[in-house]
Each structure stands twice: as structure tokens, then as C-alpha cells.
PDB file of C-alpha atoms in Angstrom:
ATOM      1  CA  MET A   1       0.731 -41.254  16.050  1.00 51.00           C
ATOM      2  CA  SER A   2       1.215 -38.184  18.555  1.00 53.00           C
ATOM      3  CA  ASN A   3       4.570 -37.708  17.017  1.00 55.00           C
ATOM      4  CA  VAL A   4       3.581 -37.578  13.612  1.00 48.00           C
ATOM      5  CA  GLN A   5       0.849 -35.004  14.719  1.00 52.00           C
ATOM      6  CA  ASN A   6       3.603 -32.874  16.429  1.00 52.00           C
ATOM      7  CA  GLU A   7       5.702 -32.978  13.371  1.00 49.00           C
ATOM      8  CA  ASN A   8       2.929 -31.814  11.151  1.00 46.00           C
ATOM      9  CA  THR A   9       2.219 -29.076  13.439  1.00 48.00           C
ATOM     10  CA  ALA A  10       5.688 -27.904  13.709  1.00 48.00           C
ATOM     11  CA  VAL A  11       5.755 -28.048   9.751  1.00 42.00           C
ATOM     12  CA  VAL A  12       2.668 -25.617   9.508  1.00 45.00           C
ATOM     13  CA  GLU A  13       3.812 -23.073  12.262  1.00 49.00           C
ATOM     14  CA  LYS A  14       7.221 -22.913  10.071  1.00 50.00           C
ATOM     15  CA  GLU A  15       5.384 -22.181   6.981  1.00 51.00           C
ATOM     16  CA  LYS A  16       3.442 -19.185   8.653  1.00 68.00           C
ATOM     17  CA  LYS A  17       6.906 -17.305   9.208  1.00 87.00           C
ATOM     18  CA  VAL A  18       8.363 -15.461   6.512  1.00 91.00           C
ATOM     19  CA  GLU A  19      12.139 -14.163   6.599  1.00 91.00           C
ATOM     20  CA  TYR A  20      13.666 -11.387   4.406  1.00 91.00           C
ATOM     21  CA  GLU A  21      16.017  -8.729   4.447  1.00 89.00           C
ATOM     22  CA  VAL A  22      15.676  -5.035   4.308  1.00 87.00           C
ATOM     23  CA  ASN A  23      18.817  -2.872   4.156  1.00 82.00           C
ATOM     24  CA  GLY A  24      20.657  -5.547   5.566  1.00 86.00           C
ATOM     25  CA  GLU A  25      18.642  -6.468   8.439  1.00 88.00           C
ATOM     26  CA  SER A  26      16.689  -9.467   8.739  1.00 92.00           C
ATOM     27  CA  VAL A  27      12.897  -9.094   9.142  1.00 92.00           C
ATOM     28  CA  THR A  28      10.729 -12.021  10.476  1.00 92.00           C
ATOM     29  CA  LEU A  29       6.819 -11.937  10.205  1.00 93.00           C
ATOM     30  CA  SER A  30       4.114 -14.219  11.225  1.00 91.00           C
ATOM     31  CA  ARG A  31       0.467 -14.234  11.001  1.00 90.00           C
ATOM     32  CA  ALA A  32       0.087 -13.829  14.691  1.00 90.00           C
ATOM     33  CA  MET A  33       2.805 -11.006  14.830  1.00 91.00           C
ATOM     34  CA  VAL A  34       0.713  -9.094  12.177  1.00 92.00           C
ATOM     35  CA  LYS A  35      -2.505  -9.511  13.944  1.00 90.00           C
ATOM     36  CA  ASN A  36      -0.992  -8.509  17.367  1.00 90.00           C
ATOM     37  CA  TYR A  37       1.312  -5.671  16.750  1.00 90.00           C
ATOM     38  CA  LEU A  38       0.831  -4.332  13.051  1.00 90.00           C
ATOM     39  CA  THR A  39      -2.747  -3.992  12.592  1.00 90.00           C
ATOM     40  CA  SER A  40      -4.911  -0.834  13.501  1.00 87.00           C
ATOM     41  CA  GLY A  41      -8.835  -0.450  13.350  1.00 84.00           C
ATOM     42  CA  ASN A  42     -11.721  -2.033  15.070  1.00 84.00           C
ATOM     43  CA  GLY A  43     -11.882  -5.020  12.311  1.00 83.00           C
ATOM     44  CA  ASN A  44     -10.697  -8.444  12.539  1.00 88.00           C
ATOM     45  CA  VAL A  45      -8.166  -9.296   9.745  1.00 90.00           C
ATOM     46  CA  THR A  46      -8.405 -12.597   8.065  1.00 90.00           C
ATOM     47  CA  ASP A  47      -5.380 -14.875   7.334  1.00 90.00           C
ATOM     48  CA  GLN A  48      -5.638 -14.176   3.622  1.00 90.00           C
ATOM     49  CA  GLU A  49      -5.309 -10.445   4.270  1.00 91.00           C
ATOM     50  CA  VAL A  50      -2.452 -11.059   6.686  1.00 92.00           C
ATOM     51  CA  THR A  51      -0.697 -13.276   4.023  1.00 91.00           C
ATOM     52  CA  MET A  52      -1.131 -10.568   1.452  1.00 90.00           C
ATOM     53  CA  PHE A  53       0.398  -7.899   3.908  1.00 92.00           C
ATOM     54  CA  ILE A  54       3.170 -10.301   4.622  1.00 92.00           C
ATOM     55  CA  GLN A  55       3.895 -11.255   0.835  1.00 90.00           C
ATOM     56  CA  LEU A  56       3.866  -7.395  -0.247  1.00 88.00           C
ATOM     57  CA  CYS A  57       6.072  -6.589   2.647  1.00 90.00           C
ATOM     58  CA  ARG A  58       8.531  -9.444   1.551  1.00 90.00           C
ATOM     59  CA  TYR A  59       8.441  -8.409  -2.173  1.00 85.00           C
ATOM     60  CA  GLN A  60       8.935  -4.805  -1.649  1.00 83.00           C
ATOM     61  CA  HIS A  61      11.502  -5.129   1.030  1.00 86.00           C
ATOM     62  CA  LEU A  62       9.385  -3.098   3.697  1.00 90.00           C
ATOM     63  CA  ASN A  63      10.086  -3.189   7.181  1.00 93.00           C
ATOM     64  CA  PRO A  64       6.760  -2.877   9.064  1.00 92.00           C
ATOM     65  CA  PHE A  65       8.388  -2.648  12.698  1.00 91.00           C
ATOM     66  CA  LEU A  66       9.865   0.757  11.255  1.00 90.00           C
ATOM     67  CA  ASN A  67       6.636   1.892  10.505  1.00 88.00           C
ATOM     68  CA  GLU A  68       7.273   1.462   6.583  1.00 91.00           C
ATOM     69  CA  ALA A  69       3.999  -0.524   6.415  1.00 91.00           C
ATOM     70  CA  TYR A  70       0.907  -1.383   8.272  1.00 89.00           C
ATOM     71  CA  LEU A  71      -2.503  -3.101   7.984  1.00 90.00           C
ATOM     72  CA  VAL A  72      -5.633  -1.169   8.614  1.00 89.00           C
ATOM     73  CA  LYS A  73      -9.135  -2.752   8.904  1.00 88.00           C
ATOM     74  CA  PHE A  74     -12.440  -1.267  10.022  1.00 87.00           C
ATOM     75  CA  GLY A  75     -15.751  -3.224  10.521  1.00 86.00           C
ATOM     76  CA  GLY A  76     -16.468  -5.674   7.697  1.00 84.00           C
ATOM     77  CA  ASN A  77     -14.567  -3.824   5.059  1.00 86.00           C
ATOM     78  CA  PRO A  78     -11.715  -5.206   3.355  1.00 87.00           C
ATOM     79  CA  ALA A  79      -8.254  -4.338   4.998  1.00 87.00           C
ATOM     80  CA  GLN A  80      -5.923  -1.691   3.533  1.00 87.00           C
ATOM     81  CA  ILE A  81      -2.074  -2.135   3.115  1.00 87.00           C
ATOM     82  CA  ILE A  82      -0.587   1.273   4.053  1.00 89.00           C
ATOM     83  CA  THR A  83       2.892   2.246   3.347  1.00 89.00           C
ATOM     84  CA  SER A  84       4.695   5.396   4.456  1.00 86.00           C
ATOM     85  CA  LYS A  85       5.986   8.245   2.709  1.00 86.00           C
ATOM     86  CA  GLU A  86       9.556   7.252   3.729  1.00 86.00           C
ATOM     87  CA  ALA A  87       9.191   3.716   2.301  1.00 86.00           C
ATOM     88  CA  PHE A  88       8.192   5.601  -1.219  1.00 87.00           C
ATOM     89  CA  MET A  89      11.596   7.271  -0.798  1.00 89.00           C
ATOM     90  CA  LYS A  90      13.477   4.523   0.108  1.00 87.00           C
ATOM     91  CA  ARG A  91      12.376   2.466  -2.615  1.00 87.00           C
ATOM     92  CA  ALA A  92      13.308   5.246  -5.091  1.00 91.00           C
ATOM     93  CA  GLU A  93      16.669   5.813  -3.837  1.00 91.00           C
ATOM     94  CA  SER A  94      17.390   2.507  -4.321  1.00 89.00           C
ATOM     95  CA  ASN A  95      16.912   2.462  -7.997  1.00 92.00           C
ATOM     96  CA  VAL A  96      19.958   3.419  -9.766  1.00 96.00           C
ATOM     97  CA  ASN A  97      18.305   5.748 -12.051  1.00 97.00           C
ATOM     98  CA  TYR A  98      16.848   7.950  -9.284  1.00 97.00           C
ATOM     99  CA  ASP A  99      18.065  11.466  -9.634  1.00 97.00           C
ATOM    100  CA  GLY A 100      16.246  13.621  -7.461  1.00 96.00           C
ATOM    101  CA  ILE A 101      12.639  15.158  -6.887  1.00 97.00           C
ATOM    102  CA  GLU A 102      11.442  18.873  -6.577  1.00 98.00           C
ATOM    103  CA  ALA A 103       7.855  19.399  -5.087  1.00 98.00           C
ATOM    104  CA  GLY A 104       5.687  22.326  -4.185  1.00 98.00           C
ATOM    105  CA  CYS A 105       2.248  23.646  -3.611  1.00 98.00           C
ATOM    106  CA  ILE A 106      -0.288  25.310  -6.124  1.00 98.00           C
ATOM    107  CA  VAL A 107      -1.887  28.325  -4.392  1.00 98.00           C
ATOM    108  CA  GLU A 108      -4.494  30.900  -5.502  1.00 98.00           C
ATOM    109  CA  ARG A 109      -2.929  34.281  -4.823  1.00 96.00           C
ATOM    110  CA  LYS A 110      -4.531  37.573  -5.652  1.00 93.00           C
ATOM    111  CA  ASP A 111      -6.479  35.995  -8.521  1.00 92.00           C
ATOM    112  CA  GLU A 112      -3.439  34.277  -9.774  1.00 97.00           C
ATOM    113  CA  ILE A 113      -2.208  30.615  -9.774  1.00 97.00           C
ATOM    114  CA  VAL A 114       1.192  30.300  -8.361  1.00 98.00           C
ATOM    115  CA  TYR A 115       3.509  27.608  -8.114  1.00 98.00           C
ATOM    116  CA  THR A 116       5.379  27.373  -4.768  1.00 97.00           C
ATOM    117  CA  LYS A 117       8.456  25.456  -3.882  1.00 96.00           C
ATOM    118  CA  GLY A 118       8.524  23.369  -0.928  1.00 96.00           C
ATOM    119  CA  ALA A 119       5.549  23.583   1.595  1.00 96.00           C
ATOM    120  CA  PHE A 120       6.034  27.348   2.189  1.00 95.00           C
ATOM    121  CA  THR A 121       2.723  29.468   1.491  1.00 96.00           C
ATOM    122  CA  LEU A 122       1.447  32.781   2.484  1.00 96.00           C
ATOM    123  CA  LYS A 123      -1.618  33.007   5.028  1.00 94.00           C
ATOM    124  CA  SER A 124      -3.648  34.656   2.320  1.00 96.00           C
ATOM    125  CA  ASP A 125      -3.008  31.917  -0.192  1.00 97.00           C
ATOM    126  CA  ARG A 126      -5.762  29.637  -0.926  1.00 97.00           C
ATOM    127  CA  ILE A 127      -4.237  25.992  -1.482  1.00 98.00           C
ATOM    128  CA  VAL A 128      -5.834  24.381  -4.672  1.00 98.00           C
ATOM    129  CA  GLY A 129      -3.287  21.793  -4.941  1.00 97.00           C
ATOM    130  CA  ALA A 130       0.609  20.565  -5.348  1.00 98.00           C
ATOM    131  CA  TRP A 131       3.099  19.596  -8.127  1.00 98.00           C
ATOM    132  CA  ALA A 132       5.927  17.366  -8.072  1.00 98.00           C
ATOM    133  CA  ASP A 133       8.827  16.503 -10.629  1.00 98.00           C
ATOM    134  CA  VAL A 134      10.707  13.239 -10.262  1.00 98.00           C
ATOM    135  CA  PHE A 135      14.070  12.782 -12.228  1.00 98.00           C
ATOM    136  CA  ARG A 136      15.552  10.012 -13.719  1.00 98.00           C
ATOM    137  CA  LYS A 137      19.054   9.638 -15.136  1.00 97.00           C
ATOM    138  CA  ASP A 138      17.828   7.432 -17.932  1.00 96.00           C
ATOM    139  CA  ARG A 139      14.966   9.835 -19.045  1.00 96.00           C
ATOM    140  CA  GLU A 140      15.270  13.288 -20.548  1.00 96.00           C
ATOM    141  CA  HIS A 141      12.282  14.756 -19.042  1.00 97.00           C
ATOM    142  CA  PRO A 142      11.035  14.281 -15.498  1.00 97.00           C
ATOM    143  CA  THR A 143       7.845  12.836 -14.637  1.00 97.00           C
ATOM    144  CA  HIS A 144       5.789  15.843 -13.491  1.00 98.00           C
ATOM    145  CA  VAL A 145       2.404  15.224 -11.570  1.00 97.00           C
ATOM    146  CA  GLU A 146      -0.107  17.856 -10.578  1.00 98.00           C
ATOM    147  CA  ILE A 147      -2.844  16.998  -8.053  1.00 97.00           C
ATOM    148  CA  ALA A 148      -6.220  19.284  -6.520  1.00 96.00           C
ATOM    149  CA  PHE A 149      -6.441  19.760  -2.918  1.00 96.00           C
ATOM    150  CA  GLU A 150     -10.229  19.187  -2.873  1.00 94.00           C
ATOM    151  CA  GLU A 151      -9.571  15.466  -4.413  1.00 92.00           C
ATOM    152  CA  PHE A 152      -7.238  14.488  -1.577  1.00 92.00           C
ATOM    153  CA  ASN A 153      -8.175  16.748   1.507  1.00 91.00           C
ATOM    154  CA  LYS A 154      -9.644  14.079   4.077  1.00 85.00           C
ATOM    155  CA  ASN A 155     -10.543  16.968   6.724  1.00 86.00           C
ATOM    156  CA  GLN A 156      -8.593  15.306   9.386  1.00 85.00           C
ATOM    157  CA  ALA A 157      -6.409  16.973  12.240  1.00 90.00           C
ATOM    158  CA  THR A 158      -3.174  16.701  10.209  1.00 89.00           C
ATOM    159  CA  TRP A 159      -4.835  18.051   6.917  1.00 93.00           C
ATOM    160  CA  LYS A 160      -6.485  20.921   8.794  1.00 93.00           C
ATOM    161  CA  SER A 161      -3.162  21.891  10.795  1.00 95.00           C
ATOM    162  CA  MET A 162      -0.527  21.297   8.073  1.00 95.00           C
ATOM    163  CA  PRO A 163      -2.478  21.458   4.530  1.00 96.00           C
ATOM    164  CA  ALA A 164       0.564  22.511   2.723  1.00 97.00           C
ATOM    165  CA  THR A 165       2.612  19.625   3.836  1.00 95.00           C
ATOM    166  CA  MET A 166      -0.009  16.798   3.383  1.00 94.00           C
ATOM    167  CA  ILE A 167      -0.876  17.870  -0.167  1.00 96.00           C
ATOM    168  CA  ARG A 168       2.695  18.245  -1.054  1.00 97.00           C
ATOM    169  CA  LYS A 169       3.493  14.955   0.149  1.00 94.00           C
ATOM    170  CA  SER A 170       0.610  13.339  -1.524  1.00 94.00           C
ATOM    171  CA  ALA A 171       2.011  14.928  -4.971  1.00 96.00           C
ATOM    172  CA  MET A 172       5.647  13.485  -4.199  1.00 95.00           C
ATOM    173  CA  VAL A 173       4.139  10.053  -3.560  1.00 93.00           C
ATOM    174  CA  ASN A 174       2.145   9.955  -6.869  1.00 94.00           C
ATOM    175  CA  ALA A 175       4.973  11.527  -8.863  1.00 95.00           C
ATOM    176  CA  LEU A 176       7.277   8.435  -7.466  1.00 95.00           C
ATOM    177  CA  ARG A 177       4.738   5.963  -8.497  1.00 93.00           C
ATOM    178  CA  GLU A 178       4.585   6.964 -12.072  1.00 94.00           C
ATOM    179  CA  ALA A 179       8.091   7.586 -12.381  1.00 95.00           C
ATOM    180  CA  PHE A 180       9.072   4.100 -10.918  1.00 94.00           C
ATOM    181  CA  PRO A 181       6.124   1.658 -11.618  1.00 91.00           C
ATOM    182  CA  GLN A 182       8.049  -1.333 -11.250  1.00 86.00           C
ATOM    183  CA  ASP A 183       9.098  -0.418  -7.703  1.00 85.00           C
ATOM    184  CA  LEU A 184       6.254   1.413  -6.404  1.00 87.00           C
ATOM    185  CA  GLY A 185       3.110   0.524  -8.712  1.00 80.00           C
ATOM    186  CA  ALA A 186       1.542  -1.562  -5.870  1.00 75.00           C
ATOM    187  CA  LEU A 187       2.135   0.681  -2.977  1.00 83.00           C
ATOM    188  CA  TYR A 188      -0.344   3.219  -1.709  1.00 83.00           C
ATOM    189  CA  THR A 189      -0.291   5.681   1.414  1.00 84.00           C
ATOM    190  CA  GLU A 190      -2.961   6.574   3.758  1.00 81.00           C
ATOM    191  CA  ASP A 191      -3.604   9.764   1.723  1.00 76.00           C
ATOM    192  CA  ASP A 192      -3.428   7.952  -1.741  1.00 73.00           C
ATOM    193  CA  LYS A 193      -6.423   7.773  -4.010  1.00 51.00           C
ATOM    194  CA  ASP A 194      -6.138   3.802  -5.015  1.00 47.00           C
ATOM    195  CA  ILE A 195      -8.488   3.724  -8.324  1.00 40.00           C
ATOM    196  CA  ASN A 196      -8.631   0.002  -7.561  1.00 45.00           C
ATOM    197  CA  ALA A 197      -9.864   0.017  -4.077  1.00 48.00           C
ATOM    198  CA  THR A 198     -13.358   0.642  -4.713  1.00 38.00           C
ATOM    199  CA  LYS A 199     -13.433  -2.227  -7.570  1.00 41.00           C
ATOM    200  CA  ARG A 200     -11.899  -4.849  -5.229  1.00 46.00           C
ATOM    201  CA  SER A 201     -14.240  -3.643  -2.158  1.00 46.00           C
ATOM    202  CA  ASN A 202     -17.136  -4.367  -4.210  1.00 41.00           C
ATOM    203  CA  LYS A 203     -15.961  -7.948  -5.413  1.00 45.00           C
ATOM    204  CA  VAL A 204     -14.701  -8.835  -1.565  1.00 43.00           C
ATOM    205  CA  GLU A 205     -17.242  -7.091   0.721  1.00 43.00           C
ATOM    206  CA  GLU A 206     -20.163  -9.800   0.454  1.00 40.00           C
ATOM    207  CA  ARG A 207     -17.636 -12.504   0.272  1.00 41.00           C
ATOM    208  CA  LYS A 208     -18.843 -15.394   2.516  1.00 38.00           C
ATOM    209  CA  GLU A 209     -16.275 -16.589   4.730  1.00 40.00           C
ATOM    210  CA  VAL A 210     -14.343 -19.908   4.032  1.00 39.00           C
ATOM    211  CA  ASN A 211     -11.404 -21.795   5.666  1.00 44.00           C
ATOM    212  CA  SER A 212      -9.344 -18.376   6.018  1.00 44.00           C
ATOM    213  CA  THR A 213      -6.015 -20.318   6.930  1.00 45.00           C
ATOM    214  CA  GLU A 214      -6.286 -22.242   3.568  1.00 49.00           C
ATOM    215  CA  ALA A 215      -6.910 -19.251   1.771  1.00 49.00           C
ATOM    216  CA  GLY A 216      -4.050 -17.696   3.062  1.00 51.00           C
ATOM    217  CA  ASN A 217      -1.792 -20.590   2.192  1.00 51.00           C
ATOM    218  CA  VAL A 218      -3.019 -20.618  -1.289  1.00 52.00           C
ATOM    219  CA  LEU A 219      -2.417 -16.775  -1.541  1.00 54.00           C
ATOM    220  CA  ALA A 220       1.253 -17.143  -0.333  1.00 54.00           C
ATOM    221  CA  ASN A 221       1.773 -19.414  -3.129  1.00 56.00           C
ATOM    222  CA  LYS A 222       0.587 -17.029  -5.691  1.00 53.00           C
ATOM    223  CA  PHE A 223       2.696 -14.531  -4.570  1.00 54.00           C
ATOM    224  CA  ALA A 224       5.824 -16.595  -4.392  1.00 52.00           C
ATOM    225  CA  ASN A 225       6.750 -16.135  -7.818  1.00 54.00           C
ATOM    226  CA  VAL A 226       5.708 -12.152  -8.463  1.00 53.00           C
ATOM    227  CA  GLN A 227       8.709 -10.418 -10.170  1.00 51.00           C
ATOM    228  CA  ASN A 228       6.997  -7.054 -10.652  1.00 53.00           C
ATOM    229  CA  ALA A 229       4.237  -4.491  -9.480  1.00 52.00           C
ATOM    230  CA  LYS A 230       2.310  -5.245 -12.278  1.00 55.00           C
ATOM    231  CA  GLN A 231       2.150  -9.072 -11.134  1.00 55.00           C
ATOM    232  CA  VAL A 232       1.313  -7.996  -7.602  1.00 55.00           C
ATOM    233  CA  GLU A 233      -1.711  -6.172  -8.881  1.00 56.00           C
ATOM    234  CA  GLU A 234      -2.911  -9.243 -11.052  1.00 59.00           C
ATOM    235  CA  VAL A 235      -2.542 -11.532  -7.911  1.00 56.00           C
ATOM    236  CA  LYS A 236      -4.807  -9.162  -6.055  1.00 54.00           C
ATOM    237  CA  GLU A 237      -7.197  -9.094  -8.960  1.00 59.00           C
ATOM    238  CA  GLU A 238      -7.270 -12.846  -9.270  1.00 59.00           C
ATOM    239  CA  VAL A 239      -7.869 -13.241  -5.482  1.00 52.00           C
ATOM    240  CA  ALA A 240     -10.935 -10.781  -5.922  1.00 51.00           C
ATOM    241  CA  ASN A 241     -12.274 -12.749  -8.757  1.00 55.00           C
ATOM    242  CA  ASP A 242     -11.805 -16.103  -6.973  1.00 53.00           C
ATOM    243  CA  GLY A 243     -13.926 -14.548  -4.103  1.00 49.00           C
ATOM    244  CA  SER A 244     -16.467 -13.512  -6.572  1.00 48.00           C
ATOM    245  CA  GLN A 245     -16.917 -17.000  -8.127  1.00 50.00           C
ATOM    246  CA  ASN A 246     -16.823 -18.498  -4.750  1.00 47.00           C
ATOM    247  CA  GLU A 247     -19.838 -16.285  -3.892  1.00 45.00           C
ATOM    248  CA  GLU A 248     -21.741 -17.207  -6.968  1.00 47.00           C
ATOM    249  CA  GLN A 249     -20.944 -21.074  -6.434  1.00 47.00           C
ATOM    250  CA  THR A 250     -22.261 -20.830  -2.945  1.00 40.00           C
ATOM    251  CA  THR A 251     -25.401 -19.217  -3.942  1.00 42.00           C
ATOM    252  CA  ALA A 252     -26.116 -21.537  -6.600  1.00 45.00           C
ATOM    253  CA  ALA A 253     -25.677 -24.506  -4.104  1.00 45.00           C
ATOM    254  CA  GLU A 254     -28.396 -22.997  -1.795  1.00 47.00           C
TER     255      GLU A 254
END
């Protein structure tokens, strides 16, 4: 009996590890590794949130040990999966149709709106936004994006010391996502505006905890066959809906 239990335990432990390749390098992730080394914030992440992080890293070929992705959670709020701008660039450059990117700031200069190149601005300029153009070999026109500074400025130290660099980076990330929705549609950086975050947060914030290990295993199975970014979002939405239904059923039972 003891041997059977040991074998079952070994199988469970093996199932918790996920192995995949990133640029020819093998990456191995487990729930314990993510919780101990790849999570920041003061909240306790659930097995379900960790599993979602692991499966998204696997699907998007991200190496969290190179800071290409990490998990953030504060208090009882849902955990956020954050990716770096460098990860966006790597994903875009790996696409055979990627043909370069140009970006700059939008400033108010002597009562005129000026589009600069790069992150260079004058001391007298008032930064009002940023722009980016992503070029694809299979498209006649570039994907053009313009964003407003007031919508993205977080008033954090980096935004105060390097406002031009930060807003330009945000424009590049948004343009890359629009140009390559299949590759980048499910990824968001720390400075992004995830339009689905509030909706998902409202659905899961009040969710009562169930067996988180079981939920994590179910989520892993849901992610197993995803093939594009749209399906990743569909899985996230399905998980949020399942949580809402579980909450309603629990309330009805009480």
C-alpha cells in the first residue's frame, strides 16, 4: 500500500513540472519554483494562478528566469502576468514577416504638436503622448499606434525620471501587439492597459477558494491544446466564468 502511495505521489510531482524550449534552451517550471522565485508582491498566489502563468510561458516561449515574464500579486487581488518589452521584441522578431519598428514621442512645442523620433525631447517640450509604426513584409502599410501620456503615466519613479523613454516603450508594445495579434495578443507589460483586467478582476475577486490544486490541474488541461492568442483569452474568460458560476452555486447552497 505504501509503495502505491509513493508511486502516486511521484506521478503527481512529475505532473507539476513543465518543460519547454526557448531559443534552443530548456526551461523547466514547477508551481513551487514560480511561488518561490518568480513571484513578487505581498499576496499569496493560488495554484490556479501559478498554472496559468506556467502555461502562458510555455505557449509564448517565455523564459521567466531571464525576466521575460513574472507574476505579481498584491493582497486579495487577482495575480497579474507581466512580460517585458524585450520579450515582445523577441516574439516579433521571430515572425518571418517582421520588418522593423519606428517610434517616438508626441510633444507640445511652442503651441504646436510635434512628432519626435526616438526618446529625445527638449526641456521646454510638454510630453503629451507617443507613436509607433510596426512594419510587416506581408502588409502594404505599417501598423500605426498613438497613445496619450495621461492614460499611461503611473507617476512612479521611472515615469518621473524617464517619461519620454517610458511612454515611447508603451507605444511600441501596443503597436507590436496590434501588428502581431497571433503572437502577442495575450501578453501585457507592467505599463500596459489590459482592457480585460477589470472585467476579470470583478469576476474572480470575490470568488471563494476551492481546492486550488485541483483547479490548477483543470486549468493545465484547458491550456494543453491552445494554438493561438485568441484561444488563450478564451481560456482565461472561461476560467473567470467558471469562478462566477461556482460562487453562485455556493451562495445558493447556503
